[in-house]
Amino acid sequence: MLRKKRQSRFARLSWLQEKILKHEEDQSIKTIRLNDQQISYKRPYELRHTYQELFEEEIYRFKSTKPDPFVIDCGSNIGLSVLYLKKLYPVATILAYEPDADNFQLLQKNVAQNNLTGVECRQKAVWIHNDTLTFASDGSQGSKIAEKDYGRKSVKVQAERLADVLKANKVDFLKIDIEGAEVDVMADCEPYLANVNQLFVEYHGKVEESEKLARLLQIVKGTYKVYIKMAADSLESPFVNQSTGGAFDVQLNIFCYR
């Protein structure tokens, strides 16, 4: 059955904008104006994909009973999520985490040039302790905590235990997109999920790691209703092509609400 194209409340990328973003280089910082917001970026293909997810499909849209919800954004990348959430709730308070130095620079730039208030940006990786850890950093959406070498440059970054933040705060919306670290972080945060009203987790895993997905669902099922959508359809004919050969085979968007 064909799905009717969703009516977006925000401007869709025009044919010309999509054409430009498909063919632009990805080394220099560029700026585009969308929805009356200035967006600086390096990787046009990532901007195109993320803009469509956030502003056209509105995967982070949530309901709040107050005009100034408290939002924690784990894995803010260059800040498109922050720009969207501020469009959704202009007086929201947002705590944004992004450990990659290049991404963090653009995150700060996008917050500043749009005169956003109530946004605190922390160049830290959310994790299960407050020490430093090794991070595979390449200025892309795939920068991640480095358990093994995927060919990216590795740097040391400061970690912050998310569980401590949740323990001390009531959170209206928590978004976690941290490239494979989500199960460990969620397990550590489980005792404090009662303080989180609505939760979005992007799950990343290998096909042979189904126990990780089962663990994540076990963590959230006692507190939330759960809805799951495909984030990336990576395997064509999975009975034949059983693995992508990359860092992740399975990427899911998991929506948790009461």
Coordinates of C-alpha atoms in Angstrom, one line a residue:
M1 CA 0.0 0.0 0.0
L2 CA 1.4 3.4 -1.0
R3 CA 1.8 5.9 1.9
K4 CA 0.4 9.4 1.4
K5 CA 3.3 11.9 1.5
R6 CA 3.2 13.6 4.9
Q7 CA 2.2 17.3 4.9
S8 CA 5.1 19.2 6.5
R9 CA 4.6 22.3 8.7
F10 CA 8.1 23.4 7.5
A11 CA 9.5 24.3 4.1
R12 CA 10.6 21.3 2.1
L13 CA 13.9 21.4 0.2
S14 CA 13.3 22.7 -3.2
W15 CA 14.3 20.8 -6.4
L16 CA 17.2 23.2 -6.8
Q17 CA 18.3 23.0 -3.2
E18 CA 18.3 19.2 -3.4
K19 CA 20.3 19.3 -6.6
I20 CA 22.9 21.6 -5.0
L21 CA 23.2 19.5 -1.9
K22 CA 23.7 16.3 -3.9
H23 CA 26.7 17.7 -5.7
E24 CA 28.4 20.2 -3.3
E25 CA 31.9 19.5 -2.0
D26 CA 32.2 18.5 1.6
Q27 CA 35.4 20.1 2.9
S28 CA 34.6 23.8 3.4
I29 CA 32.0 25.4 5.6
K30 CA 29.0 26.6 3.7
T31 CA 25.7 28.3 4.8
I32 CA 22.2 27.9 3.6
R33 CA 19.0 29.6 4.8
L34 CA 16.0 27.4 5.5
N35 CA 12.9 28.2 7.6
D36 CA 14.3 31.7 8.4
Q37 CA 17.3 30.0 10.0
Q38 CA 21.0 30.2 8.9
I39 CA 22.5 26.7 8.8
S40 CA 26.3 26.3 8.5
Y41 CA 27.5 22.9 7.4
K42 CA 30.3 20.9 5.7
R43 CA 28.7 17.7 4.5
P44 CA 25.8 18.5 2.1
Y45 CA 24.5 14.9 1.9
E46 CA 24.2 14.8 5.7
L47 CA 22.5 18.1 5.8
R48 CA 20.0 17.0 3.2
H49 CA 19.2 13.7 4.9
T50 CA 18.9 15.2 8.4
Y51 CA 16.9 18.2 7.3
Q52 CA 14.4 15.9 5.7
E53 CA 14.1 13.7 8.8
L54 CA 13.8 16.6 11.2
F55 CA 11.9 19.3 9.4
E56 CA 10.0 17.4 6.8
E57 CA 9.2 14.1 8.6
E58 CA 9.5 15.7 12.1
I59 CA 10.8 12.6 13.8
Y60 CA 11.5 14.6 17.0
R61 CA 8.1 16.2 17.3
F62 CA 6.7 15.8 20.8
K63 CA 4.0 17.2 22.9
S64 CA 4.6 19.3 26.0
T65 CA 2.1 20.5 28.6
K66 CA 4.2 23.7 29.1
P67 CA 5.7 26.2 26.7
D68 CA 9.3 25.9 28.1
P69 CA 10.1 22.1 28.2
F70 CA 13.5 20.9 29.3
V71 CA 15.2 18.9 26.5
I72 CA 18.4 16.9 26.5
D73 CA 19.9 16.4 23.1
C74 CA 22.6 13.7 23.1
G75 CA 24.5 13.7 19.8
S76 CA 23.6 17.2 18.5
N77 CA 26.0 17.0 15.6
I78 CA 26.0 20.4 13.9
G79 CA 22.8 21.5 15.6
L80 CA 19.9 20.8 13.2
S81 CA 18.1 19.0 16.1
V82 CA 18.5 22.1 18.3
L83 CA 17.3 24.4 15.5
Y84 CA 14.2 22.1 15.0
L85 CA 13.4 21.9 18.7
K86 CA 13.7 25.6 19.1
K87 CA 11.2 26.0 16.2
L88 CA 8.9 23.6 18.0
Y89 CA 9.3 25.3 21.4
P90 CA 11.0 28.7 21.1
V91 CA 11.5 29.1 24.9
A92 CA 12.6 25.5 25.6
T93 CA 15.7 24.9 27.6
I94 CA 18.1 22.6 25.7
L95 CA 21.2 20.9 26.9
A96 CA 23.1 19.8 23.8
Y97 CA 26.0 17.3 23.9
E98 CA 28.4 16.9 20.9
P99 CA 31.9 15.5 21.5
D100 CA 33.3 15.8 17.9
A101 CA 35.3 19.0 17.7
D102 CA 34.4 19.9 14.1
N103 CA 30.7 19.2 14.7
F104 CA 30.8 21.1 17.9
Q105 CA 32.2 24.2 16.2
L106 CA 29.3 24.2 13.8
L107 CA 26.8 23.5 16.6
Q108 CA 28.0 26.6 18.4
K109 CA 28.0 28.6 15.2
N110 CA 24.4 27.6 14.3
V111 CA 23.2 28.4 17.8
A112 CA 24.9 31.8 17.8
Q113 CA 24.0 33.0 14.3
N114 CA 20.4 32.2 14.9
N115 CA 20.4 34.1 18.3
L116 CA 19.1 31.1 20.2
T117 CA 18.8 31.5 23.9
G118 CA 18.3 28.8 26.5
V119 CA 20.8 26.5 24.8
E120 CA 23.8 25.1 26.6
C121 CA 26.3 23.2 24.4
R122 CA 28.7 20.8 26.0
Q123 CA 31.6 19.3 24.1
K124 CA 31.4 16.0 25.9
A125 CA 30.3 12.4 25.1
V126 CA 27.4 11.1 27.2
W127 CA 28.6 7.8 28.8
I128 CA 28.5 5.8 32.0
H129 CA 31.2 7.7 33.8
N130 CA 32.9 11.1 34.0
D131 CA 36.4 10.2 32.8
T132 CA 38.0 10.7 29.4
L133 CA 37.5 8.1 26.6
T134 CA 38.7 7.4 23.1
F135 CA 36.6 8.8 20.4
A136 CA 36.7 8.2 16.6
S137 CA 36.3 11.7 15.3
D138 CA 36.0 12.6 11.6
G139 CA 33.5 15.5 11.8
S140 CA 30.7 13.4 10.4
Q141 CA 27.4 12.0 11.8
G142 CA 29.2 8.7 12.3
S143 CA 31.8 10.0 14.9
K144 CA 31.6 7.6 17.8
I145 CA 33.1 6.2 20.9
A146 CA 36.0 4.0 19.6
E147 CA 35.9 0.4 20.6
K148 CA 37.9 -0.6 17.6
D149 CA 39.6 1.2 14.7
Y150 CA 37.3 1.9 11.8
G151 CA 39.9 4.1 10.0
R152 CA 39.0 7.3 11.7
K153 CA 41.3 9.5 13.7
S154 CA 41.0 8.8 17.4
V155 CA 41.1 11.5 20.0
K156 CA 40.5 11.8 23.7
V157 CA 37.3 13.4 24.8
Q158 CA 35.7 14.2 28.1
A159 CA 32.7 12.0 29.1
E160 CA 29.8 12.9 31.2
R161 CA 27.6 10.4 33.0
L162 CA 24.1 10.9 31.7
A163 CA 22.5 9.1 34.6
D164 CA 23.8 11.8 36.9
V165 CA 22.0 14.4 34.9
L166 CA 18.7 12.5 34.7
K167 CA 18.9 11.8 38.5
A168 CA 19.0 15.6 39.2
N169 CA 16.4 16.8 36.6
K170 CA 12.9 16.3 35.3
V171 CA 13.3 16.0 31.5
D172 CA 10.4 16.6 29.1
F173 CA 12.2 15.1 26.1
L174 CA 15.4 13.1 25.9
K175 CA 17.0 12.4 22.5
I176 CA 19.8 9.8 22.3
D177 CA 21.7 9.3 19.0
I178 CA 25.2 8.3 20.0
E179 CA 26.3 5.8 17.4
G180 CA 26.3 2.5 19.2
A181 CA 26.8 3.6 22.8
E182 CA 23.1 3.8 23.5
V183 CA 22.6 0.4 25.1
D184 CA 25.3 0.9 27.7
V185 CA 24.1 4.4 28.5
M186 CA 20.5 3.4 28.7
A187 CA 21.3 0.5 31.0
D188 CA 23.1 3.0 33.3
C189 CA 20.2 5.4 33.1
E190 CA 17.5 2.9 33.8
P191 CA 16.9 3.8 37.5
Y192 CA 16.2 7.4 36.5
L193 CA 13.9 7.0 33.5
A194 CA 11.0 7.9 35.7
N195 CA 12.3 11.5 35.4
V196 CA 12.1 11.4 31.6
N197 CA 8.7 12.0 30.1
Q198 CA 9.4 11.2 26.4
L199 CA 12.4 9.5 24.9
F200 CA 13.8 9.0 21.5
V201 CA 16.7 6.5 21.0
E202 CA 18.4 5.7 17.7
Y203 CA 19.6 2.1 17.9
H204 CA 22.8 1.0 16.1
G205 CA 23.8 -2.6 16.0
K206 CA 25.1 -5.6 14.0
V207 CA 22.8 -8.5 12.9
E208 CA 24.6 -10.8 15.3
E209 CA 24.0 -8.5 18.3
S210 CA 20.2 -9.0 18.6
E211 CA 20.7 -9.4 22.4
K212 CA 21.7 -5.7 22.5
L213 CA 18.3 -4.7 20.9
A214 CA 16.5 -7.0 23.3
R215 CA 18.3 -5.5 26.2
L216 CA 17.3 -2.0 25.1
L217 CA 13.7 -2.9 24.7
Q218 CA 13.7 -4.6 28.1
I219 CA 15.0 -1.4 29.7
V220 CA 12.3 0.9 28.2
K221 CA 9.2 -1.4 28.2
G222 CA 8.5 -1.1 31.9
T223 CA 8.3 2.7 31.7
Y224 CA 7.0 3.5 28.2
K225 CA 4.9 2.6 25.3
V226 CA 7.2 1.8 22.4
Y227 CA 7.0 2.4 18.7
I228 CA 9.8 1.4 16.3
K229 CA 10.6 2.6 12.8
M230 CA 13.4 1.8 10.4
A231 CA 16.1 4.5 10.5
A232 CA 18.2 3.1 7.7
D233 CA 17.3 0.2 5.4
S234 CA 20.9 -1.0 5.0
L235 CA 20.6 -4.6 3.8
E236 CA 19.0 -5.5 0.4
S237 CA 18.0 -9.1 0.3
P238 CA 19.2 -9.8 3.9
F239 CA 18.9 -13.6 3.5
V240 CA 21.7 -13.3 0.8
N241 CA 23.5 -10.1 1.9
Q242 CA 23.6 -10.9 5.5
S243 CA 25.9 -8.0 6.7
T244 CA 26.8 -4.6 5.5
G245 CA 30.5 -5.1 6.4
G246 CA 30.4 -1.7 8.1
A247 CA 30.1 -0.6 11.7
F248 CA 26.3 -1.2 11.8
D249 CA 23.8 -3.3 10.0
V250 CA 20.7 -2.3 11.9
Q251 CA 19.6 1.2 12.6
L252 CA 16.2 1.8 14.3
N253 CA 14.3 4.9 15.6
I254 CA 12.7 4.0 18.9
F255 CA 10.0 6.3 20.2
C256 CA 9.2 5.9 23.9
Y257 CA 6.2 7.7 25.5
R258 CA 3.7 7.3 28.3

